[in-house]
Amino acid sequence: MAQDTPPAKRGRKRAVGEDEVVAAAIRLLGTRGADAVSIRGIAAELGLAPNAVYTYFPDRAAVVRAVVEHLLGETDLAALTAHDTPWRDRIHTLAADLRHRLLAHPGAVNLLLSGRMDGPHALALGEALLAVLADAGLDPTQAARASYLLIVQVLGAIALEAAELPSPLPPPPIAERVATRREQLRGVPADRYPRTVEAADTIARFVSDEQYAWGLDRVLDGIAGRAKG
Amino acid sequence: MAQDTPPAKRGRKRAVGEDEVVAAAIRLLGTRGADAVSIRGIAAELGLAPNAVYTYFPDRAAVVRAVVEHLLGETDLAALTAHDTPWRDRIHTLAADLRHRLLAHPGAVNLLLSGRMDGPHALALGEALLAVLADAGLDPTQAARASYLLIVQVLGAIALEAAELPSPLPPPPIAERVATRREQLRGVPADRYPRTVEAADTIARFVSDEQYAWGLDRVLDGIAGRAKG
DNA sequence: TACATTAATTGCACAGCGTACAGAAATTGG
DNA sequence: CCAATTTCTGTACGCTGTGCAATTAATGTA
């Protein structure tokens, strides 16, 4: 275990570390929402002057990237490579895990979608996804395309759900969110939007576990159709 | 045609109208990016003091909602209801149109994803989508679920593409974006991420028309599998 | 024509943001 | 003990959204 203590440098000691900065950011994300993840907010959380943060990260975008990386790093990739469970189930588990974790910090998904996801954890997730899709019988090219499709689907669904969460935390439970949607759908005029009104009950449940899993299953159906044999 | 001139009100005349505010916002969105869509920027664009904008909209979020509504209103819904073309083609046309328009104003999709899409144009789009999916042979419940799936897929894909566009406008052409991705993928270590490196060429093309259409086709495959008969 | 009423616009102000720059504080090697 | 080096702080600039009071412009009424 290379204890990488870079051989005792000269100069003042750091009050905190990069990880504590990220931790403070995530703490703010969870308690006061994405808007509270500011340089000044993080600094206050750490008991530092705002500028001190720039010792650890060059700018706010870098902090956000690190936060995203950390969030992606919490993913349980082992569940993806569990060869004893069917590949579709493994993807379902990963997708549900991501959804729960990202919706617990509403606004987190917006951070993900605010820049490229090219850190090591993002790469590891992609790699694991490619392995699962190889298990599913896809050749490398098809597997790559399918992996991107899955990421789009999962992050897209989470982003749309997060979009209608209220800004003050914490987010209401799903039942309440569905009830709110149902209430708002009651105001839709049936003459102009007949099919919308007819399906209002299903539409109200768009933000549910079931819809999320249903959509993922359709995507998996489409992907399975490209597997050889 | 009820010329709804609300019978000559008292008080100072308005310098502009709501639509001009929205138009100024979209102009800024296209020329200087999403960050430039600020109250002060819009006011400057209109030759007004910042506060004057609050005559037309209660706050910035309301302006953004109006912008989103306007962007959605530009969609050609007639193409969706063209009964002489196969339903999948109609959806492909709509999806491609949305992608081109939203990526022309990078950051626009982030505005879409920053709140509920419940305006009349959003409703009209949903209604048209339900009609197409009814043509495809889905019952109302399945059609509703499928419509949400499609919206998730389309907006998700656009959001992921927009996430890696550079902030200074205009956005580079697709070929250049793919080249950038390919370049960045050259730095990925093959020992740790073998499948990623193996499929690097496909991964570089994630931001292409082909990947977008391929993903949509897999979703449509999955949806078609739920049609009766 | 004068005035009062009403609406739109402005100026000013406040609190917040990211961050650049200079200097103070702290820690170490020589 | 000093000089070098690093971190942290104080201050400041320009930007943001937006509230409040005063000003400007248009109207209906007297």
Coordinates of C-alpha atoms (C1' of nucleotides) in Angstrom, one line a residue:
Chain A
M1 CA 0.0 0.0 0.0
A2 CA 2.0 3.0 -1.2
Q3 CA 1.2 5.5 1.6
D4 CA 1.7 8.5 -0.8
T5 CA 2.8 11.1 1.7
P6 CA 4.6 13.5 -0.8
P7 CA 7.8 13.7 1.3
A8 CA 6.9 16.5 3.8
K9 CA 6.6 19.7 1.9
R10 CA 7.6 23.1 3.1
G11 CA 5.1 25.8 3.9
R12 CA 1.9 26.2 5.9
K13 CA -0.2 23.1 6.5
R14 CA -3.5 22.6 4.8
A15 CA -6.5 23.2 7.0
V16 CA -8.5 20.6 5.1
G17 CA -8.1 18.3 2.1
E18 CA -9.6 18.0 -1.4
D19 CA -12.0 15.3 -0.1
E20 CA -13.3 17.5 2.7
V21 CA -14.1 20.2 0.1
V22 CA -16.0 17.7 -1.9
A23 CA -17.7 16.3 1.2
A24 CA -18.7 19.8 2.2
A25 CA -20.1 20.4 -1.3
I26 CA -22.1 17.2 -1.1
R27 CA -23.4 18.0 2.3
L28 CA -24.7 21.3 1.0
L29 CA -26.2 19.6 -2.0
G30 CA -28.2 17.3 0.3
T31 CA -29.3 19.8 2.8
R32 CA -29.8 23.1 1.0
G33 CA -29.9 22.1 -2.7
A34 CA -27.8 22.5 -5.8
D35 CA -27.8 26.3 -5.6
A36 CA -26.2 26.3 -2.2
V37 CA -23.2 24.5 -3.7
S38 CA -21.2 27.7 -4.0
I39 CA -17.6 28.5 -3.3
R40 CA -18.6 30.8 -0.5
G41 CA -21.0 28.2 0.9
I42 CA -18.4 25.5 0.8
A43 CA -15.9 27.8 2.5
A44 CA -18.3 28.6 5.2
E45 CA -19.0 24.9 5.7
L46 CA -15.3 24.4 6.2
G47 CA -14.7 27.5 8.3
L48 CA -12.5 29.0 5.7
A49 CA -12.4 32.2 3.8
P50 CA -13.9 31.8 0.3
N51 CA -10.6 32.2 -1.4
A52 CA -9.1 29.3 0.5
V53 CA -11.1 26.9 -1.7
Y54 CA -9.0 28.0 -4.6
T55 CA -6.0 26.3 -3.0
Y56 CA -7.7 22.9 -3.8
F57 CA -9.6 23.6 -7.0
P58 CA -8.9 26.1 -9.8
D59 CA -12.5 27.2 -10.1
R60 CA -16.0 26.2 -9.3
A61 CA -16.4 24.0 -12.3
A62 CA -13.5 21.8 -11.1
V63 CA -15.3 21.4 -7.7
V64 CA -18.4 20.4 -9.5
R65 CA -16.5 17.9 -11.6
A66 CA -15.0 16.4 -8.4
V67 CA -18.4 16.2 -6.9
V68 CA -19.8 14.4 -9.9
E69 CA -16.9 12.0 -9.9
H70 CA -17.5 11.3 -6.2
L71 CA -21.2 10.6 -6.8
L72 CA -20.4 8.3 -9.6
G73 CA -17.8 6.6 -7.5
E74 CA -20.4 5.6 -5.0
T75 CA -22.0 3.3 -7.5
D76 CA -21.8 -0.4 -6.7
L77 CA -20.1 -1.8 -9.8
A78 CA -19.8 -5.2 -8.2
A79 CA -23.5 -5.7 -8.6
L80 CA -23.0 -5.1 -12.3
T81 CA -20.5 -7.9 -12.7
A82 CA -22.4 -10.5 -10.6
H83 CA -22.5 -13.2 -13.3
D84 CA -25.0 -15.3 -11.4
T85 CA -27.8 -12.8 -12.0
P86 CA -29.4 -12.2 -15.5
W87 CA -27.8 -9.2 -17.3
R88 CA -31.1 -7.3 -17.4
D89 CA -31.6 -7.6 -13.7
R90 CA -28.1 -6.3 -13.1
I91 CA -28.8 -3.2 -15.2
H92 CA -32.1 -2.7 -13.4
T93 CA -30.3 -2.8 -10.1
L94 CA -27.7 -0.3 -11.2
A95 CA -30.4 2.0 -12.7
A96 CA -32.5 1.9 -9.6
D97 CA -29.5 2.6 -7.4
L98 CA -28.4 5.6 -9.4
R99 CA -32.0 7.0 -9.4
H100 CA -32.3 6.7 -5.7
R101 CA -29.0 8.3 -5.0
L102 CA -29.3 11.1 -7.4
L103 CA -32.8 12.0 -6.5
A104 CA -31.8 12.1 -2.8
H105 CA -29.7 15.1 -3.8
P106 CA -32.0 16.8 -6.2
G107 CA -30.0 19.0 -8.5
A108 CA -27.2 16.5 -8.5
V109 CA -28.2 15.2 -11.9
N110 CA -28.0 18.7 -13.2
L111 CA -24.4 18.8 -12.1
L112 CA -23.8 15.6 -14.0
L113 CA -25.4 17.1 -17.0
S114 CA -23.4 20.3 -16.8
G115 CA -20.2 18.9 -18.2
R116 CA -18.5 15.9 -19.8
M117 CA -18.3 12.8 -17.5
D118 CA -14.8 11.7 -18.2
G119 CA -13.3 11.0 -14.8
P120 CA -12.0 7.6 -13.7
H121 CA -15.2 6.6 -12.0
A122 CA -17.2 7.5 -15.1
L123 CA -14.9 5.4 -17.2
A124 CA -15.2 2.5 -14.8
L125 CA -18.9 2.7 -15.0
G126 CA -18.8 2.7 -18.8
E127 CA -16.4 -0.2 -18.8
A128 CA -18.6 -2.3 -16.5
L129 CA -21.6 -1.5 -18.6
L130 CA -19.7 -2.7 -21.7
A131 CA -18.9 -6.0 -19.9
V132 CA -22.6 -6.5 -19.0
L133 CA -23.7 -5.9 -22.6
A134 CA -21.0 -8.3 -23.8
D135 CA -22.6 -10.9 -21.5
A136 CA -25.9 -10.0 -23.2
G137 CA -24.4 -11.2 -26.5
L138 CA -23.7 -7.9 -28.1
D139 CA -20.5 -7.3 -30.2
P140 CA -18.3 -4.5 -29.0
T141 CA -19.8 -1.9 -31.3
Q142 CA -23.3 -2.7 -30.4
A143 CA -22.4 -2.9 -26.8
A144 CA -20.9 0.6 -26.9
R145 CA -23.9 2.1 -28.6
A146 CA -26.2 0.3 -26.1
S147 CA -24.2 1.5 -23.2
Y148 CA -24.6 5.1 -24.3
L149 CA -28.3 4.5 -24.9
L150 CA -28.7 3.2 -21.3
I151 CA -26.8 6.2 -19.8
V152 CA -29.0 8.6 -21.8
Q153 CA -32.1 6.8 -20.7
V154 CA -31.2 6.6 -17.0
L155 CA -29.9 10.2 -16.7
G156 CA -32.7 11.6 -18.9
A157 CA -35.3 10.0 -16.7
I158 CA -33.7 11.2 -13.5
A159 CA -33.3 14.7 -14.9
L160 CA -36.9 14.9 -15.9
E161 CA -38.0 13.8 -12.5
A162 CA -35.6 16.2 -10.8
A163 CA -36.9 19.0 -12.9
E164 CA -40.2 19.0 -11.1
L165 CA -38.9 18.8 -7.6
P166 CA -39.4 21.9 -5.5
S167 CA -36.3 23.9 -4.7
P168 CA -36.6 23.8 -0.9
L169 CA -35.4 20.4 0.4
P170 CA -36.1 17.7 1.2
P171 CA -37.9 16.3 -1.8
P172 CA -41.4 15.0 -1.2
P173 CA -42.1 11.2 -1.3
I174 CA -43.2 9.8 -4.7
A175 CA -46.8 9.4 -3.7
E176 CA -47.0 13.1 -3.0
R177 CA -45.3 14.0 -6.2
V178 CA -47.8 11.8 -8.1
A179 CA -50.7 13.5 -6.3
T180 CA -49.4 16.9 -7.2
R181 CA -49.1 15.9 -10.9
R182 CA -52.6 14.4 -10.8
E183 CA -53.9 17.6 -9.3
Q184 CA -52.3 19.7 -12.0
L185 CA -53.6 17.4 -14.7
R186 CA -57.2 18.1 -13.6
G187 CA -56.9 21.5 -15.1
V188 CA -56.2 20.2 -18.6
P189 CA -59.2 20.9 -21.0
A190 CA -60.5 17.6 -22.4
D191 CA -61.7 19.2 -25.7
R192 CA -58.2 20.3 -26.7
Y193 CA -56.2 17.5 -25.2
P194 CA -58.5 14.5 -25.2
R195 CA -55.9 11.7 -25.1
T196 CA -53.9 13.5 -22.4
V197 CA -57.0 13.7 -20.2
E198 CA -57.9 10.1 -21.0
A199 CA -54.5 8.9 -19.9
A200 CA -54.2 11.4 -17.0
D201 CA -53.8 8.7 -14.5
T202 CA -50.9 7.1 -16.2
I203 CA -49.4 10.5 -16.9
A204 CA -49.6 11.4 -13.2
R205 CA -47.5 8.3 -12.5
F206 CA -44.7 9.3 -14.8
V207 CA -42.5 10.0 -11.8
S208 CA -42.9 6.6 -10.3
D209 CA -40.6 3.6 -9.9
E210 CA -42.9 1.7 -12.2
Q211 CA -42.6 4.1 -15.1
Y212 CA -38.9 4.2 -14.6
A213 CA -38.6 0.5 -14.8
W214 CA -41.0 0.2 -17.6
G215 CA -39.1 2.6 -19.8
L216 CA -35.8 0.8 -19.0
D217 CA -37.4 -2.5 -19.9
R218 CA -38.5 -1.2 -23.3
V219 CA -34.9 0.0 -23.9
L220 CA -33.6 -3.3 -22.8
D221 CA -36.0 -5.0 -25.1
G222 CA -34.7 -2.9 -28.0
I223 CA -31.1 -3.7 -27.0
A224 CA -31.8 -7.4 -26.6
G225 CA -33.1 -7.5 -30.2
R226 CA -29.6 -6.6 -31.4
A227 CA -27.9 -9.5 -29.6
K228 CA -26.5 -12.2 -31.9
G229 CA -28.4 -15.5 -31.6
Chain B
M1 CA -61.2 37.1 -35.1
A2 CA -61.6 38.7 -31.7
Q3 CA -58.9 41.4 -31.8
D4 CA -58.4 41.3 -28.1
T5 CA -57.4 44.8 -27.4
P6 CA -58.3 45.0 -23.7
P7 CA -60.3 48.3 -24.1
A8 CA -57.6 50.9 -23.9
K9 CA -56.1 51.0 -20.4
R10 CA -55.0 53.9 -18.4
G11 CA -51.4 54.7 -17.6
R12 CA -48.1 54.7 -19.4
K13 CA -47.8 52.6 -22.6
R14 CA -45.6 49.5 -22.6
A15 CA -42.3 50.0 -24.4
V16 CA -42.3 46.3 -25.5
G17 CA -44.4 43.2 -25.2
E18 CA -44.0 39.8 -23.5
D19 CA -43.0 38.3 -26.9
E20 CA -40.3 40.8 -27.4
V21 CA -38.9 39.9 -24.0
V22 CA -38.9 36.2 -24.9
A23 CA -37.4 37.0 -28.3
A24 CA -34.6 39.0 -26.7
A25 CA -34.0 36.1 -24.4
I26 CA -33.8 33.6 -27.3
R27 CA -31.6 36.0 -29.2
L28 CA -29.1 36.0 -26.3
L29 CA -29.4 32.3 -25.9
G30 CA -28.3 31.9 -29.5
T31 CA -25.6 34.5 -29.6
R32 CA -24.0 34.4 -26.2
G33 CA -25.2 31.2 -24.6
A34 CA -27.5 30.3 -21.7
D35 CA -25.5 32.2 -19.1
A36 CA -26.2 35.4 -21.0
V37 CA -29.9 34.9 -20.6
S38 CA -30.1 37.2 -17.5
I39 CA -32.6 39.8 -16.5
R40 CA -30.0 42.5 -17.0
G41 CA -28.9 41.1 -20.4
I42 CA -32.5 40.9 -21.6
A43 CA -33.2 44.5 -20.4
A44 CA -30.1 45.8 -22.2
E45 CA -31.1 44.0 -25.3
L46 CA -34.4 45.8 -25.2
G47 CA -33.0 49.1 -24.2
L48 CA -34.7 49.1 -20.8
A49 CA -33.6 49.2 -17.2
P50 CA -33.4 45.8 -15.6
N51 CA -36.4 46.3 -13.4
A52 CA -38.6 47.0 -16.4
V53 CA -38.6 43.3 -17.2
Y54 CA -40.5 42.7 -14.0
T55 CA -43.5 44.4 -15.6
Y56 CA -43.9 41.4 -17.9
F57 CA -42.7 38.5 -15.8
P58 CA -42.7 38.1 -12.0
D59 CA -39.2 36.6 -11.9
R60 CA -36.4 35.1 -14.0
A61 CA -37.9 31.6 -13.7
A62 CA -41.1 32.8 -15.4
V63 CA -39.1 34.2 -18.3
V64 CA -37.3 30.9 -18.7
R65 CA -40.6 29.1 -18.7
A66 CA -41.9 31.4 -21.4
V67 CA -38.7 30.8 -23.4
V68 CA -39.1 27.0 -23.1
E69 CA -42.7 27.3 -24.2
H70 CA -41.7 29.3 -27.2
L71 CA -39.1 26.8 -28.2
L72 CA -41.5 23.9 -27.8
G73 CA -44.0 25.9 -29.9
E74 CA -41.7 26.0 -32.8
T75 CA -42.1 22.2 -33.2
D76 CA -43.8 21.1 -36.4
L77 CA -46.7 19.0 -35.0
A78 CA -48.2 18.6 -38.4
A79 CA -45.4 16.3 -39.4
L80 CA -46.4 14.1 -36.5
T81 CA -49.9 13.7 -37.7
A82 CA -49.1 13.0 -41.3
H83 CA -51.0 9.7 -41.7
D84 CA -49.3 8.8 -44.9
T85 CA -45.9 8.2 -43.4
P86 CA -45.1 5.3 -41.1
W87 CA -45.4 6.2 -37.4
R88 CA -41.7 5.5 -36.7
D89 CA -40.6 7.8 -39.4
R90 CA -42.8 10.6 -38.0
I91 CA -41.2 10.2 -34.6
H92 CA -37.8 10.2 -36.1
T93 CA -38.5 13.4 -37.9
L94 CA -39.8 15.1 -34.8
A95 CA -36.8 13.9 -32.8
A96 CA -34.3 15.1 -35.3
D97 CA -36.0 18.4 -35.6
L98 CA -35.9 18.9 -31.8
R99 CA -32.3 17.9 -31.6
H100 CA -31.2 20.3 -34.3
R101 CA -33.2 23.2 -32.9
L102 CA -32.1 22.7 -29.3
L103 CA -28.5 22.1 -30.1
A104 CA -28.4 25.2 -32.2
H105 CA -29.0 27.1 -28.9
P106 CA -26.8 25.1 -26.5
G107 CA -28.0 25.5 -23.0
A108 CA -31.5 25.6 -24.2
V109 CA -32.1 22.0 -23.2
N110 CA -30.8 22.8 -19.7
L111 CA -33.6 25.4 -19.6
L112 CA -36.1 22.7 -20.5
L113 CA -34.8 20.5 -17.8
S114 CA -34.9 23.2 -15.2
G115 CA -38.6 23.0 -14.5
R116 CA -41.8 21.2 -15.4
M117 CA -42.9 21.4 -19.0
D118 CA -46.6 22.1 -18.5
G119 CA -47.4 24.9 -20.9
P120 CA -49.9 24.6 -23.7
H121 CA -47.2 23.8 -26.3
A122 CA -45.8 21.1 -24.1
L123 CA -49.3 19.7 -23.7
A124 CA -49.9 19.9 -27.5
L125 CA -46.7 18.0 -28.1
G126 CA -47.6 15.3 -25.7
E127 CA -51.1 15.0 -27.2
A128 CA -49.7 14.6 -30.7
L129 CA -47.3 12.0 -29.4
L130 CA -50.2 10.1 -27.9
A131 CA -52.0 10.2 -31.2
V132 CA -49.0 8.8 -33.1
L133 CA -48.6 6.0 -30.6
A134 CA -52.2 5.1 -30.9
D135 CA -51.6 4.8 -34.6
A136 CA -48.8 2.4 -33.7
G137 CA -51.4 0.1 -32.1
L138 CA -50.8 1.0 -28.4
D139 CA -53.7 1.3 -26.0
P140 CA -53.9 4.6 -24.1
T141 CA -52.0 3.5 -21.1
Q142 CA -49.1 2.0 -23.1
A143 CA -49.1 5.0 -25.4
A144 CA -48.8 7.4 -22.4
R145 CA -45.9 5.4 -21.0
A146 CA -44.3 5.2 -24.4
S147 CA -44.7 8.9 -24.9
Y148 CA -42.8 9.7 -21.7
L149 CA -40.2 7.2 -22.6
L150 CA -39.7 9.0 -25.9
I151 CA -39.4 12.4 -24.3
V152 CA -36.9 11.1 -21.8
Q153 CA -34.9 9.6 -24.5
V154 CA -34.9 12.6 -26.8
L155 CA -34.2 15.2 -24.1
G156 CA -31.7 13.0 -22.4
A157 CA -29.7 12.5 -25.5
I158 CA -29.8 16.2 -26.3
A159 CA -28.8 17.1 -22.8
L160 CA -25.8 14.7 -22.8
E161 CA -24.6 16.2 -26.1
A162 CA -25.1 19.7 -25.0
A163 CA -23.2 18.9 -21.8
E164 CA -19.9 18.7 -23.7
L165 CA -20.3 21.7 -25.9
P166 CA -17.9 24.5 -25.1
S167 CA -19.4 27.6 -23.4
P168 CA -18.4 30.2 -26.1
L169 CA -20.7 30.0 -29.0
P170 CA -21.2 28.9 -31.7
P171 CA -21.1 25.1 -31.2
P172 CA -18.5 23.3 -33.4
P173 CA -19.8 21.0 -36.2
I174 CA -20.3 17.4 -35.3
A175 CA -17.2 16.2 -37.1
E176 CA -15.1 18.4 -34.9
R177 CA -16.9 17.3 -31.7
V178 CA -16.3 13.7 -32.6
A179 CA -12.6 14.4 -33.3
T180 CA -12.3 16.1 -29.9
R181 CA -13.8 13.0 -28.2
R182 CA -11.5 10.7 -30.2
E183 CA -8.6 12.7 -29.1
Q184 CA -9.6 12.6 -25.4
L185 CA -10.2 8.8 -25.7
R186 CA -6.6 8.3 -26.8
G187 CA -5.5 9.0 -23.2
V188 CA -7.6 6.1 -21.7
P189 CA -5.3 3.3 -20.4
A190 CA -6.1 0.0 -22.2
D191 CA -5.1 -2.1 -19.2
R192 CA -7.7 -0.6 -16.9
Y193 CA -10.5 0.0 -19.4
P194 CA -9.9 -2.6 -22.2
R195 CA -13.4 -2.6 -23.6
T196 CA -13.6 1.2 -23.6
V197 CA -10.4 1.4 -25.6
E198 CA -11.5 -1.4 -27.9
A199 CA -14.7 0.5 -28.8
A200 CA -13.2 3.9 -28.7
D201 CA -14.2 4.6 -32.3
T202 CA -17.8 4.0 -31.6
I203 CA -17.6 5.9 -28.3
A204 CA -16.2 8.9 -30.1
R205 CA -19.2 8.9 -32.3
F206 CA -21.7 9.0 -29.4
V207 CA -22.5 12.6 -30.3
S208 CA -23.5 11.8 -33.9
D209 CA -26.7 11.7 -35.8
E210 CA -26.2 8.0 -36.3
Q211 CA -26.0 7.2 -32.5
Y212 CA -29.0 9.4 -31.9
A213 CA -31.1 7.6 -34.5
W214 CA -29.8 4.2 -33.4
G215 CA -30.8 4.8 -29.8
L216 CA -34.2 6.1 -30.8
D217 CA -34.7 3.0 -33.0
R218 CA -33.9 0.7 -30.1
V219 CA -36.5 2.6 -28.0
L220 CA -39.0 2.4 -30.9
D221 CA -38.3 -1.4 -31.2
G222 CA -39.1 -1.8 -27.5
I223 CA -42.2 0.3 -27.9
A224 CA -43.4 -1.6 -31.0
G225 CA -43.1 -4.8 -29.0
R226 CA -45.9 -3.6 -26.8
A227 CA -48.3 -3.0 -29.6
K228 CA -51.4 -5.3 -29.8
G229 CA -51.3 -7.6 -32.8
Chain C
dT1 C1' -57.8 72.6 -20.5
dA2 C1' -56.5 71.1 -15.9
dC3 C1' -56.3 67.5 -12.7
dA4 C1' -56.3 63.0 -10.6
dT5 C1' -55.6 58.2 -11.5
dT6 C1' -53.2 54.5 -13.1
dA7 C1' -49.4 51.9 -15.2
dA8 C1' -44.7 51.5 -16.8
dT9 C1' -40.1 52.7 -16.1
dT10 C1' -36.2 54.3 -13.6
dG11 C1' -32.6 54.9 -9.8
dC12 C1' -30.8 53.1 -6.0
dA13 C1' -29.8 49.6 -2.9
dC14 C1' -28.9 45.0 -1.0
dA15 C1' -27.3 40.5 -0.7
dG16 C1' -25.3 37.1 -3.1
dC17 C1' -22.1 35.1 -6.6
dG18 C1' -17.1 33.8 -8.8
dT19 C1' -12.6 35.1 -8.5
dA20 C1' -8.2 38.1 -9.0
dC21 C1' -4.6 40.4 -6.2
dA22 C1' -1.8 41.6 -2.4
dG23 C1' -0.3 40.7 2.0
dA24 C1' -0.2 38.1 6.4
dA25 C1' 0.4 33.7 8.7
dA26 C1' 2.4 29.3 9.3
dT27 C1' 5.6 25.7 8.5
dT28 C1' 10.0 23.8 7.0
dG29 C1' 15.0 23.2 5.2
dG30 C1' 19.4 25.2 5.6
Chain D
dC1 C1' 17.6 32.1 13.3
dC2 C1' 16.6 33.1 8.8
dA3 C1' 14.8 32.5 4.2
dA4 C1' 12.0 30.0 1.3
dT5 C1' 7.5 28.2 0.4
dT6 C1' 2.8 27.3 0.9
dT7 C1' -1.8 28.4 2.7
dC8 C1' -5.0 31.4 4.2
dT9 C1' -7.2 36.1 4.7
dG10 C1' -8.7 41.0 3.4
dT11 C1' -10.2 43.6 0.0
dA12 C1' -12.1 44.6 -4.2
dC13 C1' -14.4 44.3 -8.9
dG14 C1' -18.0 43.1 -11.7
dC15 C1' -21.7 40.3 -12.2
dT16 C1' -26.4 38.4 -10.7
dG17 C1' -31.7 38.7 -9.1
dT18 C1' -34.8 41.6 -7.2
dG19 C1' -37.3 45.0 -3.7
dC20 C1' -38.7 50.0 -2.8
dA21 C1' -39.5 54.6 -3.8
dA22 C1' -39.7 58.2 -7.0
dT23 C1' -40.4 59.6 -11.8
dT24 C1' -42.5 59.6 -16.2
dA25 C1' -46.3 58.9 -19.4
dA26 C1' -50.8 58.0 -20.6
dT27 C1' -55.6 58.1 -19.7
dG28 C1' -60.6 59.3 -17.9
dT29 C1' -63.0 62.9 -15.7
dA30 C1' -64.3 67.5 -14.3

